[in-house]
Structures are given as structure tokens and as C-alpha cells.
PDB file of C-alpha atoms in Angstrom:
ATOM      1  CA  UNK A 163      10.991  14.175 -31.124  1.00 90.00           C
ATOM      2  CA  UNK A 164      10.429  16.633 -34.127  1.00 93.00           C
ATOM      3  CA  UNK A 165       8.538  18.701 -34.513  1.00 95.00           C
ATOM      4  CA  UNK A 166       7.639  19.761 -38.434  1.00 94.00           C
ATOM      5  CA  UNK A 167       5.096  22.093 -40.041  1.00 93.00           C
ATOM      6  CA  UNK A 168       2.289  19.894 -41.282  1.00 92.00           C
ATOM      7  CA  UNK A 169       1.119  19.340 -44.557  1.00 90.00           C
ATOM      8  CA  UNK A 170      -1.784  18.169 -46.527  1.00 88.00           C
ATOM      9  CA  UNK A 171       0.557  15.188 -47.095  1.00 90.00           C
ATOM     10  CA  UNK A 172       0.631  14.100 -43.396  1.00 91.00           C
ATOM     11  CA  UNK A 173      -2.864  15.194 -42.395  1.00 93.00           C
ATOM     12  CA  UNK A 174      -3.959  10.595 -42.464  1.00 94.00           C
ATOM     13  CA  UNK A 175      -1.606   9.831 -39.698  1.00 95.00           C
ATOM     14  CA  UNK A 176      -3.038  13.229 -37.609  1.00 96.00           C
ATOM     15  CA  UNK A 177      -7.065  12.337 -38.300  1.00 96.00           C
ATOM     16  CA  UNK A 178      -5.578   8.571 -37.188  1.00 96.00           C
ATOM     17  CA  UNK A 179      -4.168  10.901 -33.429  1.00 96.00           C
ATOM     18  CA  UNK A 180      -7.553  12.340 -33.727  1.00 97.00           C
ATOM     19  CA  UNK A 181      -9.265   8.825 -33.952  1.00 96.00           C
ATOM     20  CA  UNK A 182      -7.684   7.659 -30.789  1.00 96.00           C
ATOM     21  CA  UNK A 183      -8.100  11.596 -28.318  1.00 96.00           C
ATOM     22  CA  UNK A 184     -11.963  10.658 -29.434  1.00 97.00           C
ATOM     23  CA  UNK A 185     -11.633   7.475 -27.736  1.00 96.00           C
ATOM     24  CA  UNK A 186      -9.689   8.049 -24.841  1.00 96.00           C
ATOM     25  CA  UNK A 187     -12.227  11.683 -24.114  1.00 97.00           C
ATOM     26  CA  UNK A 188     -10.392  14.410 -25.004  1.00 97.00           C
ATOM     27  CA  UNK A 189     -13.638  14.977 -28.061  1.00 97.00           C
ATOM     28  CA  UNK A 190     -16.809  13.896 -28.225  1.00 96.00           C
ATOM     29  CA  UNK A 191     -16.019  14.006 -31.923  1.00 96.00           C
ATOM     30  CA  UNK A 192     -13.492  12.784 -34.049  1.00 95.00           C
ATOM     31  CA  UNK A 193     -12.597  15.916 -36.017  1.00 93.00           C
ATOM     32  CA  UNK A 194     -12.838  15.992 -39.679  1.00 91.00           C
ATOM     33  CA  UNK A 195     -11.049  16.512 -42.471  1.00 91.00           C
ATOM     34  CA  UNK A 196     -12.346  19.147 -43.389  1.00 88.00           C
ATOM     35  CA  UNK A 197     -12.227  21.091 -40.140  1.00 89.00           C
ATOM     36  CA  UNK A 198      -8.337  20.104 -39.959  1.00 92.00           C
ATOM     37  CA  UNK A 199      -7.447  20.855 -43.347  1.00 91.00           C
ATOM     38  CA  UNK A 200      -8.761  24.489 -43.290  1.00 87.00           C
ATOM     39  CA  UNK A 201      -7.076  24.497 -39.649  1.00 87.00           C
ATOM     40  CA  UNK A 202      -3.745  24.452 -41.563  1.00 86.00           C
ATOM     41  CA  UNK A 203      -4.708  26.166 -44.767  1.00 86.00           C
ATOM     42  CA  UNK A 204      -5.699  28.932 -42.924  1.00 85.00           C
ATOM     43  CA  UNK A 205      -2.638  31.498 -43.142  1.00 86.00           C
ATOM     44  CA  UNK A 206      -3.600  33.356 -39.573  1.00 87.00           C
ATOM     45  CA  UNK A 207      -2.628  29.130 -37.926  1.00 92.00           C
ATOM     46  CA  UNK A 208      -0.003  27.532 -37.442  1.00 94.00           C
ATOM     47  CA  UNK A 209       0.037  23.582 -36.939  1.00 95.00           C
ATOM     48  CA  UNK A 210       2.971  20.900 -36.804  1.00 96.00           C
ATOM     49  CA  UNK A 211       3.060  17.870 -36.174  1.00 96.00           C
ATOM     50  CA  UNK A 212       5.273  15.876 -33.807  1.00 95.00           C
ATOM     51  CA  UNK A 213       7.645  12.259 -34.875  1.00 94.00           C
ATOM     52  CA  UNK A 214       9.367   9.785 -32.938  1.00 92.00           C
ATOM     53  CA  UNK A 215      11.731   7.555 -35.287  1.00 92.00           C
ATOM     54  CA  UNK A 216       9.250   8.098 -37.463  1.00 89.00           C
ATOM     55  CA  UNK A 217       5.648   7.528 -36.058  1.00 91.00           C
ATOM     56  CA  UNK A 218       3.497  10.597 -35.625  1.00 93.00           C
ATOM     57  CA  UNK A 219       3.180  11.282 -31.453  1.00 95.00           C
ATOM     58  CA  UNK A 220       1.342  14.827 -31.518  1.00 96.00           C
ATOM     59  CA  UNK A 221      -0.207  17.475 -33.387  1.00 97.00           C
ATOM     60  CA  UNK A 222      -0.581  20.764 -32.609  1.00 97.00           C
ATOM     61  CA  UNK A 223      -2.102  24.423 -33.806  1.00 96.00           C
ATOM     62  CA  UNK A 224      -1.964  27.247 -32.447  1.00 96.00           C
ATOM     63  CA  UNK A 225      -3.756  29.725 -34.969  1.00 93.00           C
ATOM     64  CA  UNK A 226      -7.370  32.035 -34.909  1.00 89.00           C
ATOM     65  CA  UNK A 227      -9.533  28.306 -35.465  1.00 87.00           C
ATOM     66  CA  UNK A 228      -9.746  25.311 -33.113  1.00 91.00           C
ATOM     67  CA  UNK A 229     -10.872  22.194 -34.051  1.00 93.00           C
ATOM     68  CA  UNK A 230     -13.558  22.219 -31.386  1.00 89.00           C
ATOM     69  CA  UNK A 231     -15.822  25.931 -30.860  1.00 79.00           C
ATOM     70  CA  UNK A 232     -16.322  29.524 -32.962  1.00 81.00           C
ATOM     71  CA  UNK A 233     -13.029  32.149 -32.894  1.00 82.00           C
ATOM     72  CA  UNK A 234     -12.683  34.740 -30.353  1.00 85.00           C
ATOM     73  CA  UNK A 235     -11.058  37.952 -29.680  1.00 84.00           C
ATOM     74  CA  UNK A 236      -9.962  37.561 -26.688  1.00 87.00           C
ATOM     75  CA  UNK A 237      -7.829  34.417 -26.998  1.00 91.00           C
ATOM     76  CA  UNK A 238      -5.721  32.253 -30.047  1.00 93.00           C
ATOM     77  CA  UNK A 239      -6.787  28.466 -29.740  1.00 95.00           C
ATOM     78  CA  UNK A 240      -4.606  25.807 -29.696  1.00 95.00           C
ATOM     79  CA  UNK A 241      -4.863  22.500 -30.142  1.00 96.00           C
ATOM     80  CA  UNK A 242      -2.792  20.453 -28.262  1.00 97.00           C
ATOM     81  CA  UNK A 243      -3.333  16.571 -28.982  1.00 97.00           C
ATOM     82  CA  UNK A 244      -0.559  13.082 -27.965  1.00 96.00           C
ATOM     83  CA  UNK A 245      -0.803   9.210 -27.708  1.00 93.00           C
ATOM     84  CA  UNK A 246       1.172  10.390 -24.916  1.00 91.00           C
ATOM     85  CA  UNK A 247       0.444  13.057 -21.990  1.00 88.00           C
ATOM     86  CA  UNK A 248       3.919  12.837 -20.764  1.00 87.00           C
ATOM     87  CA  UNK A 249       4.810  13.776 -24.267  1.00 89.00           C
ATOM     88  CA  UNK A 250       2.822  17.018 -23.918  1.00 94.00           C
ATOM     89  CA  UNK A 251       5.204  20.143 -22.665  1.00 95.00           C
ATOM     90  CA  UNK A 252       7.268  20.447 -26.194  1.00 95.00           C
ATOM     91  CA  UNK A 253       3.965  20.757 -28.225  1.00 97.00           C
ATOM     92  CA  UNK A 254       2.998  23.651 -24.872  1.00 96.00           C
ATOM     93  CA  UNK A 255       6.437  25.542 -25.588  1.00 96.00           C
ATOM     94  CA  UNK A 256       5.832  25.190 -29.680  1.00 96.00           C
ATOM     95  CA  UNK A 257       2.217  26.823 -29.141  1.00 96.00           C
ATOM     96  CA  UNK A 258       3.471  29.367 -26.414  1.00 95.00           C
ATOM     97  CA  UNK A 259       6.402  30.632 -28.749  1.00 95.00           C
ATOM     98  CA  UNK A 260       4.077  30.524 -31.776  1.00 94.00           C
ATOM     99  CA  UNK A 261       0.886  32.450 -30.290  1.00 93.00           C
ATOM    100  CA  UNK A 262       3.035  35.717 -29.352  1.00 92.00           C
ATOM    101  CA  UNK A 263       3.887  35.698 -32.569  1.00 91.00           C
ATOM    102  CA  UNK A 264       0.302  35.735 -33.570  1.00 88.00           C
ATOM    103  CA  UNK A 265      -1.245  38.761 -32.081  1.00 84.00           C
ATOM    104  CA  UNK A 266      -4.378  37.503 -31.862  1.00 82.00           C
ATOM    105  CA  UNK A 267      -5.290  37.160 -28.535  1.00 84.00           C
ATOM    106  CA  UNK A 268      -4.412  38.367 -24.962  1.00 89.00           C
ATOM    107  CA  UNK A 269      -4.694  34.402 -23.401  1.00 93.00           C
ATOM    108  CA  UNK A 270      -3.995  30.983 -25.045  1.00 95.00           C
ATOM    109  CA  UNK A 271      -7.258  28.733 -24.980  1.00 95.00           C
ATOM    110  CA  UNK A 272      -8.371  24.824 -25.093  1.00 96.00           C
ATOM    111  CA  UNK A 273     -11.136  22.788 -25.260  1.00 96.00           C
ATOM    112  CA  UNK A 274     -10.830  19.176 -24.400  1.00 96.00           C
ATOM    113  CA  UNK A 275     -12.733  16.861 -22.647  1.00 97.00           C
ATOM    114  CA  UNK A 276     -13.334  17.314 -18.668  1.00 97.00           C
ATOM    115  CA  UNK A 277     -12.007  13.618 -17.569  1.00 96.00           C
ATOM    116  CA  UNK A 278      -8.994  14.602 -19.288  1.00 95.00           C
ATOM    117  CA  UNK A 279      -5.702  16.941 -17.878  1.00 94.00           C
ATOM    118  CA  UNK A 280      -5.111  20.256 -18.562  1.00 95.00           C
ATOM    119  CA  UNK A 281      -2.038  21.570 -20.275  1.00 95.00           C
ATOM    120  CA  UNK A 282       1.092  22.912 -18.183  1.00 93.00           C
ATOM    121  CA  UNK A 283       0.453  25.693 -17.220  1.00 94.00           C
ATOM    122  CA  UNK A 284      -3.449  25.899 -18.055  1.00 97.00           C
ATOM    123  CA  UNK A 285      -6.706  26.564 -15.572  1.00 97.00           C
ATOM    124  CA  UNK A 286      -9.985  26.055 -16.280  1.00 97.00           C
ATOM    125  CA  UNK A 287     -12.532  28.819 -17.171  1.00 95.00           C
ATOM    126  CA  UNK A 288     -15.286  28.029 -18.741  1.00 94.00           C
ATOM    127  CA  UNK A 289     -17.231  24.117 -19.834  1.00 96.00           C
ATOM    128  CA  UNK A 290     -18.444  23.827 -22.840  1.00 95.00           C
ATOM    129  CA  UNK A 291     -21.417  21.077 -22.678  1.00 97.00           C
ATOM    130  CA  UNK A 292     -22.597  18.917 -25.668  1.00 97.00           C
ATOM    131  CA  UNK A 293     -26.043  18.195 -25.811  1.00 97.00           C
ATOM    132  CA  UNK A 294     -28.171  15.450 -27.816  1.00 97.00           C
ATOM    133  CA  UNK A 295     -31.986  15.053 -28.902  1.00 97.00           C
ATOM    134  CA  UNK A 296     -33.800  11.788 -30.207  1.00 96.00           C
ATOM    135  CA  UNK A 297     -35.078  13.433 -33.323  1.00 96.00           C
ATOM    136  CA  UNK A 298     -37.587   9.746 -33.390  1.00 93.00           C
ATOM    137  CA  UNK A 299     -40.849  11.328 -31.193  1.00 88.00           C
ATOM    138  CA  UNK A 300     -39.935  15.385 -31.868  1.00 89.00           C
ATOM    139  CA  UNK A 301     -43.418  17.015 -29.414  1.00 83.00           C
ATOM    140  CA  UNK A 302     -44.875  19.782 -31.902  1.00 87.00           C
ATOM    141  CA  UNK A 303     -43.886  23.496 -32.164  1.00 90.00           C
ATOM    142  CA  UNK A 304     -46.088  25.249 -29.840  1.00 85.00           C
ATOM    143  CA  UNK A 305     -49.120  27.497 -30.835  1.00 88.00           C
ATOM    144  CA  UNK A 306     -47.657  31.179 -31.721  1.00 90.00           C
ATOM    145  CA  UNK A 307     -49.399  32.825 -33.975  1.00 90.00           C
ATOM    146  CA  UNK A 308     -47.775  36.616 -33.429  1.00 93.00           C
ATOM    147  CA  UNK A 309     -43.989  34.786 -34.659  1.00 95.00           C
ATOM    148  CA  UNK A 310     -43.848  34.953 -38.188  1.00 94.00           C
ATOM    149  CA  UNK A 311     -41.617  31.823 -39.504  1.00 95.00           C
ATOM    150  CA  UNK A 312     -39.103  32.193 -42.051  1.00 94.00           C
ATOM    151  CA  UNK A 313     -35.864  30.712 -43.515  1.00 94.00           C
ATOM    152  CA  UNK A 314     -33.596  31.241 -45.561  1.00 93.00           C
ATOM    153  CA  UNK A 315     -35.043  29.839 -48.902  1.00 88.00           C
ATOM    154  CA  UNK A 316     -37.849  31.666 -48.424  1.00 84.00           C
ATOM    155  CA  UNK A 317     -37.230  35.324 -47.700  1.00 80.00           C
ATOM    156  CA  UNK A 318     -36.463  38.170 -49.576  1.00 83.00           C
ATOM    157  CA  UNK A 319     -34.305  39.792 -46.695  1.00 88.00           C
ATOM    158  CA  UNK A 320     -30.549  40.402 -47.458  1.00 92.00           C
ATOM    159  CA  UNK A 321     -28.341  38.268 -45.547  1.00 93.00           C
ATOM    160  CA  UNK A 322     -26.256  41.719 -44.263  1.00 95.00           C
ATOM    161  CA  UNK A 323     -30.311  41.535 -42.103  1.00 94.00           C
ATOM    162  CA  UNK A 324     -29.834  37.844 -40.658  1.00 95.00           C
ATOM    163  CA  UNK A 325     -26.289  38.471 -40.277  1.00 95.00           C
ATOM    164  CA  UNK A 326     -26.997  41.909 -38.143  1.00 96.00           C
ATOM    165  CA  UNK A 327     -28.591  39.350 -36.430  1.00 95.00           C
ATOM    166  CA  UNK A 328     -26.679  36.931 -35.042  1.00 95.00           C
ATOM    167  CA  UNK A 329     -24.115  39.449 -34.396  1.00 95.00           C
ATOM    168  CA  UNK A 330     -27.246  41.135 -32.177  1.00 94.00           C
ATOM    169  CA  UNK A 331     -27.698  38.586 -30.068  1.00 93.00           C
ATOM    170  CA  UNK A 332     -24.116  37.532 -29.843  1.00 90.00           C
ATOM    171  CA  UNK A 333     -23.012  40.700 -27.929  1.00 83.00           C
ATOM    172  CA  UNK A 334     -22.978  39.772 -24.582  1.00 80.00           C
ATOM    173  CA  UNK A 335     -21.774  36.238 -25.401  1.00 80.00           C
ATOM    174  CA  UNK A 336     -18.969  35.016 -22.451  1.00 79.00           C
ATOM    175  CA  UNK A 337     -15.181  34.760 -24.683  1.00 81.00           C
ATOM    176  CA  UNK A 338     -15.054  37.774 -27.034  1.00 82.00           C
ATOM    177  CA  UNK A 339     -17.388  36.915 -29.218  1.00 85.00           C
ATOM    178  CA  UNK A 340     -16.053  37.872 -32.800  1.00 86.00           C
ATOM    179  CA  UNK A 341     -18.492  38.651 -35.331  1.00 88.00           C
ATOM    180  CA  UNK A 342     -20.322  37.888 -38.560  1.00 91.00           C
ATOM    181  CA  UNK A 343     -18.721  39.872 -41.255  1.00 93.00           C
ATOM    182  CA  UNK A 344     -21.396  38.359 -44.875  1.00 94.00           C
ATOM    183  CA  UNK A 345     -18.302  37.055 -46.150  1.00 92.00           C
ATOM    184  CA  UNK A 346     -18.183  33.985 -43.259  1.00 90.00           C
ATOM    185  CA  UNK A 347     -22.160  33.881 -44.440  1.00 91.00           C
ATOM    186  CA  UNK A 348     -21.852  33.133 -48.033  1.00 90.00           C
ATOM    187  CA  UNK A 349     -18.872  30.629 -46.928  1.00 86.00           C
ATOM    188  CA  UNK A 350     -21.333  29.128 -44.713  1.00 84.00           C
ATOM    189  CA  UNK A 351     -23.867  29.201 -47.205  1.00 84.00           C
ATOM    190  CA  UNK A 352     -22.847  27.016 -49.645  1.00 78.00           C
ATOM    191  CA  UNK A 353     -24.713  25.318 -52.154  1.00 68.00           C
ATOM    192  CA  UNK A 354     -24.976  22.296 -50.705  1.00 71.00           C
ATOM    193  CA  UNK A 355     -26.192  23.283 -47.581  1.00 81.00           C
ATOM    194  CA  UNK A 356     -29.879  23.198 -46.417  1.00 89.00           C
ATOM    195  CA  UNK A 357     -31.045  27.414 -46.942  1.00 89.00           C
ATOM    196  CA  UNK A 358     -34.147  25.736 -44.836  1.00 93.00           C
ATOM    197  CA  UNK A 359     -33.121  25.410 -41.503  1.00 95.00           C
ATOM    198  CA  UNK A 360     -31.847  28.728 -41.403  1.00 96.00           C
ATOM    199  CA  UNK A 361     -34.565  30.462 -39.753  1.00 96.00           C
ATOM    200  CA  UNK A 362     -35.730  33.426 -38.477  1.00 96.00           C
ATOM    201  CA  UNK A 363     -37.498  34.533 -36.127  1.00 96.00           C
ATOM    202  CA  UNK A 364     -40.178  38.622 -35.998  1.00 95.00           C
ATOM    203  CA  UNK A 365     -42.814  39.530 -33.925  1.00 94.00           C
ATOM    204  CA  UNK A 366     -44.958  42.689 -35.825  1.00 88.00           C
ATOM    205  CA  UNK A 367     -42.542  42.238 -38.897  1.00 87.00           C
ATOM    206  CA  UNK A 368     -39.066  42.957 -36.604  1.00 93.00           C
ATOM    207  CA  UNK A 369     -36.215  40.589 -36.597  1.00 95.00           C
ATOM    208  CA  UNK A 370     -36.712  38.721 -32.745  1.00 96.00           C
ATOM    209  CA  UNK A 371     -34.789  35.884 -33.044  1.00 97.00           C
ATOM    210  CA  UNK A 372     -32.855  33.786 -35.619  1.00 97.00           C
ATOM    211  CA  UNK A 373     -31.506  30.268 -35.953  1.00 97.00           C
ATOM    212  CA  UNK A 374     -29.296  27.715 -37.654  1.00 96.00           C
ATOM    213  CA  UNK A 375     -28.060  24.423 -38.371  1.00 96.00           C
ATOM    214  CA  UNK A 376     -27.180  22.006 -41.065  1.00 94.00           C
ATOM    215  CA  UNK A 377     -27.494  18.302 -41.709  1.00 94.00           C
ATOM    216  CA  UNK A 378     -24.440  17.217 -41.137  1.00 92.00           C
ATOM    217  CA  UNK A 379     -21.223  14.279 -40.402  1.00 90.00           C
ATOM    218  CA  UNK A 380     -20.027  13.423 -36.877  1.00 91.00           C
ATOM    219  CA  UNK A 381     -18.076  10.714 -36.536  1.00 91.00           C
ATOM    220  CA  UNK A 382     -18.956  10.110 -32.785  1.00 93.00           C
ATOM    221  CA  UNK A 383     -20.008   6.696 -32.749  1.00 91.00           C
ATOM    222  CA  UNK A 384     -23.703   7.103 -33.410  1.00 91.00           C
ATOM    223  CA  UNK A 385     -26.265   7.464 -36.511  1.00 90.00           C
ATOM    224  CA  UNK A 386     -25.349   9.246 -38.640  1.00 93.00           C
ATOM    225  CA  UNK A 387     -26.206  12.297 -40.430  1.00 94.00           C
ATOM    226  CA  UNK A 388     -26.906  14.818 -37.606  1.00 95.00           C
ATOM    227  CA  UNK A 389     -29.178  17.098 -37.415  1.00 96.00           C
ATOM    228  CA  UNK A 390     -26.269  20.607 -35.873  1.00 96.00           C
ATOM    229  CA  UNK A 391     -28.301  22.890 -33.840  1.00 96.00           C
ATOM    230  CA  UNK A 392     -24.464  25.609 -34.797  1.00 94.00           C
ATOM    231  CA  UNK A 393     -26.530  29.399 -33.434  1.00 95.00           C
ATOM    232  CA  UNK A 394     -29.267  29.459 -31.519  1.00 96.00           C
ATOM    233  CA  UNK A 395     -29.865  33.581 -30.719  1.00 95.00           C
ATOM    234  CA  UNK A 396     -32.633  36.470 -29.347  1.00 96.00           C
ATOM    235  CA  UNK A 397     -32.688  40.246 -29.416  1.00 96.00           C
ATOM    236  CA  UNK A 398     -31.658  41.576 -26.282  1.00 94.00           C
ATOM    237  CA  UNK A 399     -35.111  43.003 -27.010  1.00 94.00           C
ATOM    238  CA  UNK A 400     -37.097  40.218 -27.248  1.00 95.00           C
ATOM    239  CA  UNK A 401     -35.283  37.678 -24.262  1.00 93.00           C
ATOM    240  CA  UNK A 402     -37.648  35.808 -22.474  1.00 92.00           C
ATOM    241  CA  UNK A 403     -40.382  35.544 -24.361  1.00 93.00           C
ATOM    242  CA  UNK A 404     -40.056  32.216 -25.971  1.00 94.00           C
ATOM    243  CA  UNK A 405     -38.522  33.451 -29.044  1.00 96.00           C
ATOM    244  CA  UNK A 406     -35.105  30.400 -29.150  1.00 96.00           C
ATOM    245  CA  UNK A 407     -38.001  27.720 -27.777  1.00 96.00           C
ATOM    246  CA  UNK A 408     -39.607  28.658 -30.478  1.00 97.00           C
ATOM    247  CA  UNK A 409     -36.835  28.511 -32.902  1.00 97.00           C
ATOM    248  CA  UNK A 410     -35.332  25.481 -31.124  1.00 97.00           C
ATOM    249  CA  UNK A 411     -38.616  23.177 -31.550  1.00 97.00           C
ATOM    250  CA  UNK A 412     -39.629  24.485 -35.135  1.00 97.00           C
ATOM    251  CA  UNK A 413     -36.058  23.195 -35.790  1.00 97.00           C
ATOM    252  CA  UNK A 414     -36.250  19.785 -34.869  1.00 97.00           C
ATOM    253  CA  UNK A 415     -39.401  19.147 -36.664  1.00 96.00           C
ATOM    254  CA  UNK A 416     -37.337  20.585 -39.394  1.00 96.00           C
ATOM    255  CA  UNK A 417     -34.608  18.410 -39.049  1.00 96.00           C
ATOM    256  CA  UNK A 418     -37.366  15.447 -38.382  1.00 96.00           C
ATOM    257  CA  UNK A 419     -38.674  14.851 -41.925  1.00 95.00           C
ATOM    258  CA  UNK A 420     -34.690  14.968 -43.533  1.00 94.00           C
ATOM    259  CA  UNK A 421     -34.870  11.816 -41.789  1.00 92.00           C
ATOM    260  CA  UNK A 422     -32.623  12.584 -39.196  1.00 95.00           C
ATOM    261  CA  UNK A 423     -32.477  10.483 -36.176  1.00 95.00           C
ATOM    262  CA  UNK A 424     -30.803  12.903 -33.882  1.00 96.00           C
ATOM    263  CA  UNK A 425     -29.994  16.414 -33.532  1.00 97.00           C
ATOM    264  CA  UNK A 426     -26.340  18.026 -31.531  1.00 97.00           C
ATOM    265  CA  UNK A 427     -25.270  21.141 -29.941  1.00 97.00           C
ATOM    266  CA  UNK A 428     -23.083  22.927 -27.165  1.00 96.00           C
ATOM    267  CA  UNK A 429     -23.776  24.963 -25.311  1.00 95.00           C
ATOM    268  CA  UNK A 430     -21.366  27.432 -22.392  1.00 92.00           C
ATOM    269  CA  UNK A 431     -21.868  25.467 -19.075  1.00 89.00           C
ATOM    270  CA  UNK A 432     -21.930  28.584 -17.144  1.00 82.00           C
ATOM    271  CA  UNK A 433     -24.031  30.938 -19.125  1.00 82.00           C
ATOM    272  CA  UNK A 434     -26.556  33.140 -16.724  1.00 78.00           C
ATOM    273  CA  UNK A 435     -28.913  32.932 -20.193  1.00 82.00           C
ATOM    274  CA  UNK A 436     -30.507  29.267 -18.974  1.00 87.00           C
ATOM    275  CA  UNK A 437     -30.021  28.309 -22.663  1.00 92.00           C
ATOM    276  CA  UNK A 438     -28.567  24.739 -21.265  1.00 94.00           C
ATOM    277  CA  UNK A 439     -32.621  24.995 -18.937  1.00 94.00           C
ATOM    278  CA  UNK A 440     -34.131  25.942 -22.853  1.00 95.00           C
ATOM    279  CA  UNK A 441     -32.296  22.809 -25.082  1.00 96.00           C
ATOM    280  CA  UNK A 442     -34.184  20.577 -21.714  1.00 96.00           C
ATOM    281  CA  UNK A 443     -37.267  21.403 -21.867  1.00 94.00           C
ATOM    282  CA  UNK A 444     -37.065  21.149 -25.584  1.00 95.00           C
ATOM    283  CA  UNK A 445     -35.377  17.666 -24.969  1.00 95.00           C
ATOM    284  CA  UNK A 446     -31.962  17.029 -25.499  1.00 96.00           C
ATOM    285  CA  UNK A 447     -29.406  15.615 -22.234  1.00 96.00           C
ATOM    286  CA  UNK A 448     -26.041  16.358 -21.612  1.00 97.00           C
ATOM    287  CA  UNK A 449     -24.333  13.484 -22.899  1.00 97.00           C
ATOM    288  CA  UNK A 450     -20.052  15.342 -22.724  1.00 97.00           C
ATOM    289  CA  UNK A 451     -18.199  18.450 -20.912  1.00 97.00           C
ATOM    290  CA  UNK A 452     -15.407  20.374 -22.058  1.00 97.00           C
ATOM    291  CA  UNK A 453     -13.328  22.052 -19.956  1.00 97.00           C
ATOM    292  CA  UNK A 454     -11.518  25.243 -21.228  1.00 96.00           C
ATOM    293  CA  UNK A 455      -8.668  25.929 -20.175  1.00 97.00           C
ATOM    294  CA  UNK A 456      -6.724  29.117 -20.973  1.00 96.00           C
ATOM    295  CA  UNK A 457      -3.633  30.326 -19.702  1.00 96.00           C
ATOM    296  CA  UNK A 458      -2.046  34.213 -20.009  1.00 94.00           C
ATOM    297  CA  UNK A 459      -0.097  35.572 -23.031  1.00 90.00           C
ATOM    298  CA  UNK A 460       2.500  38.036 -21.666  1.00 78.00           C
ATOM    299  CA  UNK A 461       5.700  37.907 -21.974  1.00 56.00           C
TER     300      UNK A 461
END
């Protein structure tokens, strides 16, 4: 086996490898070329391709970003994908060596479908669930006369207010929440993004919660495009008051109006906030489970 740095030239072979991994249950959907390009080009990430007699048989990346999930202050992310699990060990050793050089977190973390075994030397830490909602018959939004709903396209609030709302909602989030910056917000709100799907709920003019969503391709074998709900957060002072459910139901209505037939989200299966139960009340059902695997980076 030969390990060499991943480059834009060998991304087609890597995408084929990831598609095969999706079919085996490693991912809930094949990671997109765009996500892979971001990973390979990020200066905080290293990526390599494994070949045997010129054939691509494995891929590994290690750094601040992963193919699945948000960045973290506690962990360095790795993705290790092979056609044959017996060929995984050299890529695990490569990932450990490079993670220790990057100094991005005290643990090495990876996500893979819960039906798949973890990498050698890793232990289970958490479960992340994918949940889907059928948008062909969306229930009405509950009447909340006390809540003002606004979206990014119809507000004069500065970007800093949106960023603060997201960060204040997730300070206690498991896994080492990495706060958003205005730059990250601006990158996300590129001209092609639908600003009408970024929602804020306010009570007496004060921000109570925020939801970020979009319409995108998610290669999972189902109808495309899908509505992807990326962030649902309630500020601590307004929790247990139905704000998150109001935001989710409002987002589902807006996604349905854009001729999207289904919505998808990822949720921490071990969260004590009751988020999964909230989504179930809104019509979501669990369709896939990721196991979060971790390994310490001491030494």
C-alpha cells in the first residue's frame, strides 16, 4: 500500500470510494464533492489517498473539519475510509501521527454508521441520529401571538446579532462547541443561499431562538433536493417555552413552500435537552445512526 497526499486530481477516485462506503452504511449519504474539496484544501487539514498497484483503496483526512458534523474545540476530526477493513491500520497510524502534529484537540474523533465497526483503538463516545420528515403534509404552525418570527431577508439586525444568537444557544453543547464568527456567517450566507430560511424568534423584541436551514443536494438515494435543518437553538433564558418547536414547524412550512418533499437533520442522540423528542413531535423519525468514536492523542 502506498500513501500519498490527496490532490484535486484524485478526488474522482476518492468520491467513488466514498459512494461505495455509503452503500455499506458508513455514511447516511455520499459526501459531496464540494465538502471533499473544502476538506482537502483547508490549511488546517491533511488528507491522503491509499493505493495498491495504482488502484485507490483508501482515504484518510485529519484536521479541524470532517466529512460529517461541525468543528470542535476539543477534538481533531478524522475520516478513514477503505474498501477492505483489513487495510485500515496504516491509515489509522497515519491519522494519529498527523493529528499529534496539528495540536487541534486532545482527542481524535470520527463518525461512521453504527452498523460499522470502529477504527482500531477507538472507543464509543456518543450517537448522532439522522432524522427525516415528510413534507407532503406539513401540520400548521401553532398560534404564538407572543412570538415575533423574522428571517434574515426581512430584518435589519446586524450579522453580529445572528452570530451571538447561535453561540449563546450552544455554549453548553456536547463535544466542544466551536463558536461561529462573522466571517463564517458571511461565508455561509453566500448569494446562492436562501436567506428566507434563516429564522429568528423574538419575545418582547429580545432574541429567544434561532434556526438555520437550506435547500441542497444530499446524495442518499432519495428525492432531491432536500431541506436540511442545520441549527436549532434556544437561548437559555427562553428554554422549555416552545420556542424551538415553533421555529422548526415554521421552517418546515417554508421548506414545503419551496417544493421540497422532505427535510433532514442530525441530532445528538445522547442530549439531555430532549431535542430528538421535539423533532419527533414535529413529524421527524430516525432513519440512520452514527457512532462517534474517539481516541486520546497523548504521546
